[in-house]
Amino acid sequence: MSTYTATVTVQLKEGVLDPEAETTREALERLGFELDALRAADRFEIDLEATDSEAARDRVEEMAERLLANPTIHDYEVAVEQ
Amino acid sequence: MSTYTATVTVQLKEGVLDPEAETTREALERLGFELDALRAADRFEIDLEATDSEAARDRVEEMAERLLANPTIHDYEVAVEQ
């Protein structure tokens, strides 16, 4: 068994409204910043023991499907490092 | 002027309690997943126009200092891509 760190990035699918990101963008503009767009995402870093990186990725993808993301409205990406 | 995309990752400093991450870890364990640790972070992707990537980075670091992060409790990282 080795220790792996998996990073899960959970983002709203394109077309799903994101009022929190919109509010953040407006607040930045009120402070005088110029920007074209702002997208928000949640990132989770998970340390886990697994036999290999493929097993670590499989387990973390299942975590994303079952709890970290809502597949109806979210896309997610998993990256695994030893 | 060129268009850049900056990614800002905002994470609690080490030692700052994160009850949301703790709750997520416990929920994963209740679902039967084994993991050693879970850290949560907020990620912002910002599209902006700037003369060069250094100017884009400077502006986004100021956004992080002034709004996206709370320097008392957060660390942040900025990555810029064209």
mmCIF file of C-alpha atoms in Angstrom, chain A residues 21-76:
data_model
loop_
_atom_site.group_PDB
_atom_site.id
_atom_site.type_symbol
_atom_site.label_atom_id
_atom_site.label_comp_id
_atom_site.label_asym_id
_atom_site.label_seq_id
_atom_site.Cartn_x
_atom_site.Cartn_y
_atom_site.Cartn_z
ATOM 1 C CA ALA A 21 -19.735 33.611 -8.648
ATOM 2 C CA GLU A 22 -21.822 36.431 -10.114
ATOM 3 C CA THR A 23 -21.878 38.212 -6.734
ATOM 4 C CA THR A 24 -18.099 37.810 -6.403
ATOM 5 C CA ARG A 25 -17.552 39.229 -9.894
ATOM 6 C CA GLU A 26 -19.764 42.238 -9.133
ATOM 7 C CA ALA A 27 -17.957 42.856 -5.840
ATOM 8 C CA LEU A 28 -14.584 42.832 -7.650
ATOM 9 C CA GLU A 29 -15.933 45.299 -10.214
ATOM 10 C CA ARG A 30 -17.212 47.589 -7.445
ATOM 11 C CA LEU A 31 -13.655 47.563 -6.061
ATOM 12 C CA GLY A 32 -12.465 48.828 -9.461
ATOM 13 C CA PHE A 33 -11.100 45.589 -10.936
ATOM 14 C CA GLU A 34 -11.664 44.814 -14.613
ATOM 15 C CA LEU A 35 -12.410 41.201 -15.525
ATOM 16 C CA ASP A 36 -14.294 39.357 -18.264
ATOM 17 C CA ALA A 37 -15.638 36.366 -16.339
ATOM 18 C CA LEU A 38 -15.347 34.531 -13.043
ATOM 19 C CA ARG A 39 -16.105 30.854 -12.380
ATOM 20 C CA ALA A 40 -16.071 29.288 -8.921
ATOM 21 C CA ALA A 41 -15.270 25.678 -8.037
ATOM 22 C CA ASP A 42 -14.789 23.548 -4.929
ATOM 23 C CA ARG A 43 -11.540 21.675 -4.561
ATOM 24 C CA PHE A 44 -10.987 18.700 -2.253
ATOM 25 C CA GLU A 45 -7.552 17.225 -1.485
ATOM 26 C CA ILE A 46 -7.841 13.678 -0.189
ATOM 27 C CA ASP A 47 -4.982 11.623 1.281
ATOM 28 C CA LEU A 48 -5.572 7.879 1.049
ATOM 29 C CA GLU A 49 -3.782 4.513 1.051
ATOM 30 C CA ALA A 50 -4.165 2.344 -2.027
ATOM 31 C CA THR A 51 -2.402 -0.489 -3.825
ATOM 32 C CA ASP A 52 -1.738 1.673 -6.895
ATOM 33 C CA SER A 53 -2.726 4.989 -8.414
ATOM 34 C CA GLU A 54 -5.498 3.377 -10.485
ATOM 35 C CA ALA A 55 -7.126 2.011 -7.320
ATOM 36 C CA ALA A 56 -6.781 5.435 -5.651
ATOM 37 C CA ARG A 57 -8.413 7.127 -8.656
ATOM 38 C CA ASP A 58 -11.292 4.609 -8.742
ATOM 39 C CA ARG A 59 -12.054 5.118 -5.059
ATOM 40 C CA VAL A 60 -11.930 8.911 -5.296
ATOM 41 C CA GLU A 61 -14.134 8.940 -8.416
ATOM 42 C CA GLU A 62 -16.689 6.943 -6.446
ATOM 43 C CA MET A 63 -16.444 9.511 -3.594
ATOM 44 C CA ALA A 64 -17.115 12.260 -6.144
ATOM 45 C CA GLU A 65 -20.104 10.423 -7.638
ATOM 46 C CA ARG A 66 -21.663 9.588 -4.281
ATOM 47 C CA LEU A 67 -20.979 12.677 -2.177
ATOM 48 C CA LEU A 68 -18.644 15.425 -3.397
ATOM 49 C CA ALA A 69 -20.456 16.279 -6.639
ATOM 50 C CA ASN A 70 -24.068 16.273 -7.747
ATOM 51 C CA PRO A 71 -23.893 14.719 -11.229
ATOM 52 C CA THR A 72 -27.059 16.535 -12.298
ATOM 53 C CA ILE A 73 -25.459 19.969 -12.036
ATOM 54 C CA HIS A 74 -21.716 19.401 -11.537
ATOM 55 C CA ASP A 75 -18.739 18.281 -13.590
ATOM 56 C CA TYR A 76 -15.720 17.015 -11.687
#
